[in-house]
Tab-separated table of C-alpha atoms in Angstrom:
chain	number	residue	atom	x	y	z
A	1325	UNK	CA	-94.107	-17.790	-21.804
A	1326	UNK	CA	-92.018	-18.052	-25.005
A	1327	UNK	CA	-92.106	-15.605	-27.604
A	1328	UNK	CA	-90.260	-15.595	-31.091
A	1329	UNK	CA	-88.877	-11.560	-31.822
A	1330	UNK	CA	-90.421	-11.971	-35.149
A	1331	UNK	CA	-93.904	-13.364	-33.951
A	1332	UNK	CA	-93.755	-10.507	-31.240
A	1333	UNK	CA	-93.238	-8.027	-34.025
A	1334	UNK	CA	-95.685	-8.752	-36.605
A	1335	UNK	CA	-98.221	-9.134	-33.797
A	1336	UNK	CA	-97.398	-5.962	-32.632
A	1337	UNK	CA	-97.479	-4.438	-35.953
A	1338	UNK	CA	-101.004	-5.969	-36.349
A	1339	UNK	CA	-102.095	-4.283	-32.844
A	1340	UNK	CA	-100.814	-1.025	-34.460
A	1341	UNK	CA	-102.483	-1.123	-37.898
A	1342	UNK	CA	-105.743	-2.307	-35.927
A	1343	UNK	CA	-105.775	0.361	-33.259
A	1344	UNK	CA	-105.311	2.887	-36.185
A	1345	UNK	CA	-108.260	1.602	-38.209
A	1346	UNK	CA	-110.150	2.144	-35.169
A	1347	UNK	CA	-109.834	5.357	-33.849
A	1348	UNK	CA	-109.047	6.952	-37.216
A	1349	UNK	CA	-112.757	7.262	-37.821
A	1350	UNK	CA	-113.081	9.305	-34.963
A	1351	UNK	CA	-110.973	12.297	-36.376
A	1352	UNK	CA	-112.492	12.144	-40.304
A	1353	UNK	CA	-116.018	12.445	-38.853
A	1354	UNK	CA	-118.059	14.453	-40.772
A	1355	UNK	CA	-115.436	14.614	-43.432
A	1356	UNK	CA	-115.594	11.275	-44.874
A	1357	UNK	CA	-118.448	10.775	-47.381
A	1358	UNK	CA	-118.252	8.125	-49.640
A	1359	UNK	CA	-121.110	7.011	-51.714
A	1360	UNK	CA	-121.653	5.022	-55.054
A	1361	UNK	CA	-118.641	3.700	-56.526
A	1362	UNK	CA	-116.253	4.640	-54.324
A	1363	UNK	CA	-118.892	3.543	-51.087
A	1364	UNK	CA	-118.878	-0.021	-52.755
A	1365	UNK	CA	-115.239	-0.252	-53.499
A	1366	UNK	CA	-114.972	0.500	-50.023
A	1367	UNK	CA	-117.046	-1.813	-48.605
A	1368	UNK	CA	-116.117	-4.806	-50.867
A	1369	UNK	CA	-112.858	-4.822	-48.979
A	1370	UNK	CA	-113.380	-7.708	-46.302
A	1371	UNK	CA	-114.875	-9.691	-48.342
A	1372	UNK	CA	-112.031	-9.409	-51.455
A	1373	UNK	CA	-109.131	-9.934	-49.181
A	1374	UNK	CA	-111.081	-12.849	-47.207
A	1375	UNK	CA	-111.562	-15.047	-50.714
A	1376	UNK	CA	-108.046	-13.864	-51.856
A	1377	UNK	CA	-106.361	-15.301	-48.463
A	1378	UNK	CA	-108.643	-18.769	-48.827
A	1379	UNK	CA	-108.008	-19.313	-52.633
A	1380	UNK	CA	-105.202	-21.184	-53.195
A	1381	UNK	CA	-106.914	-23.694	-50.077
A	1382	UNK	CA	-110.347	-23.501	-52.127
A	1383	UNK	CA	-109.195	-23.153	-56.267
A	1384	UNK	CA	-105.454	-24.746	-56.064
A	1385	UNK	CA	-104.889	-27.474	-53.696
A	1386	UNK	CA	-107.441	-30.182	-55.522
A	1387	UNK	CA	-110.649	-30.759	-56.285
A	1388	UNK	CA	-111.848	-32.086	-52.433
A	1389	UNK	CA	-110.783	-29.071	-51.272
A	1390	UNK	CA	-112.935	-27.387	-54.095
A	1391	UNK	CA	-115.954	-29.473	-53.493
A	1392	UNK	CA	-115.953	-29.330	-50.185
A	1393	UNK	CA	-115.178	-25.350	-50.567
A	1394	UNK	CA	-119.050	-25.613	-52.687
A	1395	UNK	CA	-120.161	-27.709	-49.627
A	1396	UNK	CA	-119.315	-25.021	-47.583
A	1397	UNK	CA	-120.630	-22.152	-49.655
A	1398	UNK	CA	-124.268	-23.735	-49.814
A	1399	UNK	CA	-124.186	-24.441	-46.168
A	1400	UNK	CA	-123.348	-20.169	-45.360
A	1401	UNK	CA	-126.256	-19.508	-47.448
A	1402	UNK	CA	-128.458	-20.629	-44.833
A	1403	UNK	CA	-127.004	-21.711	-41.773
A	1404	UNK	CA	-124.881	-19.763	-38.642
A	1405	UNK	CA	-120.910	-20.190	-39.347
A	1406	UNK	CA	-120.339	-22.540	-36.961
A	1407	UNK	CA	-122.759	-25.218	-38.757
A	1408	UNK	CA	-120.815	-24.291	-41.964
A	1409	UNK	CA	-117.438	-25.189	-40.755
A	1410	UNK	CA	-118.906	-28.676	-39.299
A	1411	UNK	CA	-119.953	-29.134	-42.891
A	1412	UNK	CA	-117.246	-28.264	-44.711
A	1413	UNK	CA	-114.830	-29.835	-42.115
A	1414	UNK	CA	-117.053	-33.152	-42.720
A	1415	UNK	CA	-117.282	-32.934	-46.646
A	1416	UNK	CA	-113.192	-32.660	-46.809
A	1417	UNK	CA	-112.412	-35.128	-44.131
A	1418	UNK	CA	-114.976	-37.457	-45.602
A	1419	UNK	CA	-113.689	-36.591	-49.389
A	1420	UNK	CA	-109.907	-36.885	-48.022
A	1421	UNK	CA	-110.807	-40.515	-46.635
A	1422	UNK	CA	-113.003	-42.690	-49.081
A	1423	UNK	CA	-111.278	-40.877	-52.549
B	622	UNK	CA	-124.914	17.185	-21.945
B	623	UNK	CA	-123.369	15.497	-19.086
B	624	UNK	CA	-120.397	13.594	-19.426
B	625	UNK	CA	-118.718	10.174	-18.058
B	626	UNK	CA	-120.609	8.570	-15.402
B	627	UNK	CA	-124.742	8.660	-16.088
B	628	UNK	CA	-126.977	8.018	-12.459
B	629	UNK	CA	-128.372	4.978	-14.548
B	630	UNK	CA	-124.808	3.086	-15.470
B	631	UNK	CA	-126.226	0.354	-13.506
B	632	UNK	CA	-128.819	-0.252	-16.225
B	633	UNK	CA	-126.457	0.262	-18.907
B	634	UNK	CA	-123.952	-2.018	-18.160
B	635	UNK	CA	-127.036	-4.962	-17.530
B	636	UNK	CA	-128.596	-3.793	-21.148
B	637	UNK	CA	-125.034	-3.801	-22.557
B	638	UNK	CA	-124.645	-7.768	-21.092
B	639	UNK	CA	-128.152	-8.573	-22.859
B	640	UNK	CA	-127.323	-7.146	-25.384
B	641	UNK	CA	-123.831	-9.008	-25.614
B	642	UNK	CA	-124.775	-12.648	-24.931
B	643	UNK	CA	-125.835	-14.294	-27.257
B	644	UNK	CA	-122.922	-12.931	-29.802
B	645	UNK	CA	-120.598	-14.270	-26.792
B	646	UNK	CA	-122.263	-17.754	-27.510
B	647	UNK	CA	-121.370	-17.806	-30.757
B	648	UNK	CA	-117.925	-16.048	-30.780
B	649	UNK	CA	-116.522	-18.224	-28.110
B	650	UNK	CA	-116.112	-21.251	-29.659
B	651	UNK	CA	-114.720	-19.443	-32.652
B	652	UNK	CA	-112.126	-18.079	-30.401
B	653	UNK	CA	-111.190	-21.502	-29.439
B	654	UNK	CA	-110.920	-22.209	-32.958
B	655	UNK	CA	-108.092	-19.623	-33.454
B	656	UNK	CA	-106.989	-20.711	-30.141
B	657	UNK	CA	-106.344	-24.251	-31.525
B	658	UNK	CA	-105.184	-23.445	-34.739
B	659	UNK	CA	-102.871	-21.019	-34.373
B	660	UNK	CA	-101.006	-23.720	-32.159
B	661	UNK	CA	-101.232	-26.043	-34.911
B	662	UNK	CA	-99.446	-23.207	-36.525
B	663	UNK	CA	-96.637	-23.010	-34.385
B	664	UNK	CA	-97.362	-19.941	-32.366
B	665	UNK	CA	-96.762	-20.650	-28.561
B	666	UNK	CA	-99.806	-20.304	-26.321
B	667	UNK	CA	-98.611	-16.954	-25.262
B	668	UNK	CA	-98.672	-15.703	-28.764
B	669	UNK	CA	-101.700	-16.720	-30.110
B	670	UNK	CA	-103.275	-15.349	-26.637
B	671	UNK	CA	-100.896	-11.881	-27.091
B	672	UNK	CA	-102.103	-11.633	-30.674
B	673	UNK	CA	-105.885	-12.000	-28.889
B	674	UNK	CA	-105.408	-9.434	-26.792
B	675	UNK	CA	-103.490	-6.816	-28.796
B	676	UNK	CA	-105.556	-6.871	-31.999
B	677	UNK	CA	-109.293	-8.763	-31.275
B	678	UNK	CA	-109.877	-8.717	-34.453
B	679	UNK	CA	-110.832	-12.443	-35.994
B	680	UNK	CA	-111.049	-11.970	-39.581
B	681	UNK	CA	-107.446	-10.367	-39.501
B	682	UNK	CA	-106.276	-12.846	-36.851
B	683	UNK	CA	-107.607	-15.959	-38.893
B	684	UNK	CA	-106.236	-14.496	-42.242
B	685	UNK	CA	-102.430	-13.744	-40.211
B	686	UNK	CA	-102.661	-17.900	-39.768
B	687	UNK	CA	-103.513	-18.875	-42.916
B	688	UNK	CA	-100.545	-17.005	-44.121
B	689	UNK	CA	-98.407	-17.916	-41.449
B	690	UNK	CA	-95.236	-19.147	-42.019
B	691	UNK	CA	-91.441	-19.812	-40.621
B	692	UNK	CA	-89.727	-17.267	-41.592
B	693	UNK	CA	-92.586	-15.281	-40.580
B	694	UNK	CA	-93.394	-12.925	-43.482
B	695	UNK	CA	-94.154	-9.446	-41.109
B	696	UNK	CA	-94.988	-6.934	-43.866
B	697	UNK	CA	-97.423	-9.499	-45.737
B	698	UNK	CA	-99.647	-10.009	-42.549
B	699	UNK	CA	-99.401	-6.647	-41.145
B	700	UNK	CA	-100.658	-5.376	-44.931
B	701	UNK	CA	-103.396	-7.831	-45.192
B	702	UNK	CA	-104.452	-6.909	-41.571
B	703	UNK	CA	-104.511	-2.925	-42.496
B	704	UNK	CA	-107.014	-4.262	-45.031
B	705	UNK	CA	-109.207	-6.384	-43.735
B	706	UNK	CA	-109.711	-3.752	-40.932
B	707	UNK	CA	-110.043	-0.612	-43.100
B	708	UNK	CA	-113.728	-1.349	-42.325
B	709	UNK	CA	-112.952	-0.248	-39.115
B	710	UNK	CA	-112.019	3.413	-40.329
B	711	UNK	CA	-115.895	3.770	-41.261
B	712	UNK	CA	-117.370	2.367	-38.116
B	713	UNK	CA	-115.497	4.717	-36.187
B	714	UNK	CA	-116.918	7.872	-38.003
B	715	UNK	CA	-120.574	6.598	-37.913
B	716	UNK	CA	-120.253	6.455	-34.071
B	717	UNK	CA	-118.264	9.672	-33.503
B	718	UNK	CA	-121.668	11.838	-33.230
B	719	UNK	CA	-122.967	9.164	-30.705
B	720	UNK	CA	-120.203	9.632	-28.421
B	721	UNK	CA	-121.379	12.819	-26.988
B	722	UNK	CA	-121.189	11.301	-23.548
B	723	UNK	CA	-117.535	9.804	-23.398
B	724	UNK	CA	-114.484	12.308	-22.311
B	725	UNK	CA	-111.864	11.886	-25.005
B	726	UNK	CA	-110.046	8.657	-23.301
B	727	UNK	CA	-112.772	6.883	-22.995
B	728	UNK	CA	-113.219	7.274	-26.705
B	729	UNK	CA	-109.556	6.681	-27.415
B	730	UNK	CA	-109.668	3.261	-24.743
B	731	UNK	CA	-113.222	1.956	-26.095
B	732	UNK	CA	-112.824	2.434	-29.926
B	733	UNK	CA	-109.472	-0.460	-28.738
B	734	UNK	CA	-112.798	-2.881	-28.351
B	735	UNK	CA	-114.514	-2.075	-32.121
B	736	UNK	CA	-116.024	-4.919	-33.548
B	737	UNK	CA	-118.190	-5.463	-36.284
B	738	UNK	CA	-120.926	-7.092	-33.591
B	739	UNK	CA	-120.443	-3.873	-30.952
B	740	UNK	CA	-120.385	-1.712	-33.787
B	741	UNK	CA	-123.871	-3.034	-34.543
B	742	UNK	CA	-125.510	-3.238	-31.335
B	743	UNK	CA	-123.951	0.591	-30.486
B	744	UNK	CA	-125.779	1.709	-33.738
B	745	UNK	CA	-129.065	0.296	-32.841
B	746	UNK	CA	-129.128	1.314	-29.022
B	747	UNK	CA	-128.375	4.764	-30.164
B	748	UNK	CA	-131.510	4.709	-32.521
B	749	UNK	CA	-133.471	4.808	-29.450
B	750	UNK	CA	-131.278	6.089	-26.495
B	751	UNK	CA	-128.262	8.093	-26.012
B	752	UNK	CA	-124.897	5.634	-26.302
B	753	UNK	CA	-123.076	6.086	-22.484
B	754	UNK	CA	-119.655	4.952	-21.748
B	755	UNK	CA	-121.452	2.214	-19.473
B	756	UNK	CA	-123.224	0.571	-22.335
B	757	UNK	CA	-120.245	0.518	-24.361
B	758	UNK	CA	-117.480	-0.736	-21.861
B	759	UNK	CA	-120.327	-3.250	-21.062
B	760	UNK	CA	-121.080	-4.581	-24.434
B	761	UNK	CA	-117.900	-4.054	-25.900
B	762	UNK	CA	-115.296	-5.347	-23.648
B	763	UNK	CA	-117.316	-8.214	-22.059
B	764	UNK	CA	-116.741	-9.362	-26.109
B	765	UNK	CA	-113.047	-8.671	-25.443
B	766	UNK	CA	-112.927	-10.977	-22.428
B	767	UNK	CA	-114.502	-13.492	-23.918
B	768	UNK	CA	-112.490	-13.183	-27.000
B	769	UNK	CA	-109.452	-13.823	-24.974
B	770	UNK	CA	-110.301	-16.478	-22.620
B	771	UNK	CA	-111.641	-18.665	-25.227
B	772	UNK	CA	-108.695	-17.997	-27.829
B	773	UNK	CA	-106.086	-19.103	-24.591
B	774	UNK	CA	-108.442	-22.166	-23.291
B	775	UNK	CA	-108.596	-22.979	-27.482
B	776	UNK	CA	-104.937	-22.760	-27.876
B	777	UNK	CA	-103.989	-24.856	-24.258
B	778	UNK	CA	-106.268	-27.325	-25.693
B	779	UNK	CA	-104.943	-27.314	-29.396
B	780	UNK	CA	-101.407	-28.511	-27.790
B	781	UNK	CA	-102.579	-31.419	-26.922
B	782	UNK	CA	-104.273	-31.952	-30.586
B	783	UNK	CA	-101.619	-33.102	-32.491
B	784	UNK	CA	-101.473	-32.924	-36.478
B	785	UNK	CA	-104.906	-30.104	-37.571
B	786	UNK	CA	-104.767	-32.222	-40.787
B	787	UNK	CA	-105.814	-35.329	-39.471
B	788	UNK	CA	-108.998	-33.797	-38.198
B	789	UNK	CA	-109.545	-31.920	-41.587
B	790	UNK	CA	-108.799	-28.509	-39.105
B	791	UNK	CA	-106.438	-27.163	-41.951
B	792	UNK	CA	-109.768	-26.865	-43.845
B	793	UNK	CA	-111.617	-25.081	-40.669
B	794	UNK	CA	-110.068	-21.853	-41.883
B	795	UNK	CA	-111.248	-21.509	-45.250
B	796	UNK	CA	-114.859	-22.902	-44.250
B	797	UNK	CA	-114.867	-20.514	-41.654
B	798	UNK	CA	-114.089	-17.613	-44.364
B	799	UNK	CA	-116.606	-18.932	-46.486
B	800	UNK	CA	-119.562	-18.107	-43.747
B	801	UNK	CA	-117.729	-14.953	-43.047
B	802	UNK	CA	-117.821	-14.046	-46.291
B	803	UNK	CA	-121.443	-14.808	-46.812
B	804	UNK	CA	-122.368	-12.145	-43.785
B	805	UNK	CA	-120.936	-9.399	-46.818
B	806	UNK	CA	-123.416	-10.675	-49.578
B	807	UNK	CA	-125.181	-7.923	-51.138
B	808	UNK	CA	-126.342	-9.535	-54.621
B	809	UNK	CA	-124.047	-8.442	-57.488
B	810	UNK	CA	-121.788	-6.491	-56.282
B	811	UNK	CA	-120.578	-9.144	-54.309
B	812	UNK	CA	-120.875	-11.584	-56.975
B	813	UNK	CA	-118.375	-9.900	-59.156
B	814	UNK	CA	-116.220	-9.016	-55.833
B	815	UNK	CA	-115.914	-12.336	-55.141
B	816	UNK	CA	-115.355	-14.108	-58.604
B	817	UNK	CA	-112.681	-11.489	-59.727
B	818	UNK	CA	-110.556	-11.692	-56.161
B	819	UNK	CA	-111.004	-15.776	-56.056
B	820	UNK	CA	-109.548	-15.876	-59.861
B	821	UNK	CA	-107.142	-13.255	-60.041
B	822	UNK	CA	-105.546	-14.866	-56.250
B	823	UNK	CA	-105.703	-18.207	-57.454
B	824	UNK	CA	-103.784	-17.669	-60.792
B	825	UNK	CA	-101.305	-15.225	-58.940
B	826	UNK	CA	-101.192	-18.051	-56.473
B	827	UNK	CA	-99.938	-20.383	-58.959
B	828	UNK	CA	-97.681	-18.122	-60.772
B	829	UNK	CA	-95.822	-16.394	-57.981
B	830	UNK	CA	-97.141	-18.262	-54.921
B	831	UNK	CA	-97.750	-16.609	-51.279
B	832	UNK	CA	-98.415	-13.847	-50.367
B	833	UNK	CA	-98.730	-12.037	-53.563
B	834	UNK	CA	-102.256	-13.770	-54.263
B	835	UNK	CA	-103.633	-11.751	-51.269
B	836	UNK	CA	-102.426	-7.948	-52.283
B	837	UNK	CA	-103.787	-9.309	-55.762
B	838	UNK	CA	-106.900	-11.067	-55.546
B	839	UNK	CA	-107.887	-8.340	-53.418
B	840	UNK	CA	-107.623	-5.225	-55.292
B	841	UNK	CA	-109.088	-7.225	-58.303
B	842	UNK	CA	-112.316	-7.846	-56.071
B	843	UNK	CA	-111.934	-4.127	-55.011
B	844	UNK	CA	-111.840	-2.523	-58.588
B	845	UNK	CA	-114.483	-5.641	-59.884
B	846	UNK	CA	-117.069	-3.518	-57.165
B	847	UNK	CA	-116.233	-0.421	-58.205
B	848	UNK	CA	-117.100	-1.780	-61.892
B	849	UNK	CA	-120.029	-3.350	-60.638
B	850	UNK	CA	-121.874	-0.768	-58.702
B	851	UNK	CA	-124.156	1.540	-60.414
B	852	UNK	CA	-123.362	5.433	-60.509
B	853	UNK	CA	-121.805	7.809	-62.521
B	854	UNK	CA	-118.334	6.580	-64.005
């Protein structure tokens, strides 16, 4: 069992953030009520901060990242996540090796 | 209303396993995944399986690797962990009035095992049935086991992997966000979400570098939504 201080600290600072998001729900029940704007700022939040963290792998590293970023993309729209990282594993691998 | 323990918890913990299994099918080699790659990383097996257990989130624990790095930079992934789990903040209020049944530490120990996929199935069972404590511990921390096991087996086998590049695994993470991302496509709000957080991280990317292009690209997409949504301005 080896742990690095810093490693232990950020995870536990992620378990502490986390636990908040969860339970703090619980005690704005009935207070909270977002709609229109503010209901889709709100829930565009996953998905901006997912495509920030992946963009410098997807826009700046080169384009067989990119194209196989597109691969990717056009496998999600149809098939479970699992197939879409097989495919866009595949298309960079493949890309990596014959260019 | 009676509280804790319902004469039927026997079938609510067997509806909360059928309810469960097939997401545990297709989150356990995901958790293997992380497993894996957060060894490739250069987190210790005890780590990456501490980090399983103490947060169980994936986006946020997939998004903490691709940012890793030696010196680890703690405020960066703790910041971009509060974010990507904000959703959670929501969850938790729609289920409060469905919780009629837990005592207030089972609410406090089984909102520890929200997920987006419990979340879901808890909404649905309580359209037609009251939500018990049995369902949820059920459902929700069969997930957690699961979660765990895989992510330690993953990361005991990812020693043994050598270099993730070689095997195109350094890619794994940002196909992987691509099909998570795809579960949040609504039409055009997401469109402009995901074009103005993509351009505005990339370009912050290359201008100041990591992990600036995450605090960045995100509250572009988060303000391009706002933009983009209809309703009074």
């Amino acid at each position: 069992m080896s742990f690095d201080t810093a490693t232990l600290i950020t995870i536990l600072g992620m378990s502490a953030v986390t636990y908040f998001t969860r339970i703090a729900g619980l005690f704005i029940a009935g207070r909270l009520d977002l709609s229109g704007r503010a209901k889709a700022a709100f829930d565009a939040i996953p998905p901006a901060v997912l495509v920030a963290v992946i963009a410098p792998s997807a826009l700046a590293t080169g384009w067989r990242e990119t194209a196989a970023a597109l691969v990717a993309a056009a496998a999600a729209t149809r098939l479970p996540i699992l197939a879409t990282i097989a495919l866009g594993v595949g298309a960079v691998v493949a890309l990596r090796a014959l260019t | 209303m009676d509280r804790g323990i319902s004469p039927h918890w026997r079938d609510d913990v067997l509806a909360g396993l059928g309810d469960i299994w097939p997401v545990m099918l297709a989150v356990a080699p995901i958790a293997g995944l992380f497993g894996a790659l957060a060894v490739g990383k250069g987190l210790s097996i005890a780590e990456a399986s501490a980090m399983s257990v103490l947060v169980f989130a994936g986006g946020a624990q997939f998004a903490a690797l691709e940012l890793w790095s030696y010196p680890v930079p703690v405020a960066a992934l703790v910041f971009s962990t509060l974010l990507i789990n904000a959703r959670h903040v929501l969850m938790g209020a729609s289920l409060m009035p469905k919780l009629g049944r837990f005592t207030r530490l089972q609410r406090l120990a089984g909102m520890f095992m929200l997920t987006d996929e419990a979340w879901a199935l808890a909404e649905r069972r309580a359209l037609g049935r009251s939500l018990t404590p049995a369902y949820w511990f059920a459902l929700a921390g069969t997930l957690g086991l699961t979660w765990i096991v895989s992510s330690v087996l993953g990361a005991w086998l990812g020693s043994f992997l050598g270099d993730p590049r070689r095997i195109g695994a350094d890619f794994a993470f940002t196909a992987l966000f691509i099909g998570l991302i795809a579960g949040f496509w609504n039409g055009r709000v997401a469109a402009a979400t995901i074009a103005a957080s993509g351009l505005v991280a990339a370009a912050t990317y290359a201008a100041f570098g990591t992990p600036w292009h995450v605090a960045a690209g995100a509250f572009a997409g988060i303000a391009a939504a706002y933009l983009a949504a209809p309703g009074p301005r």
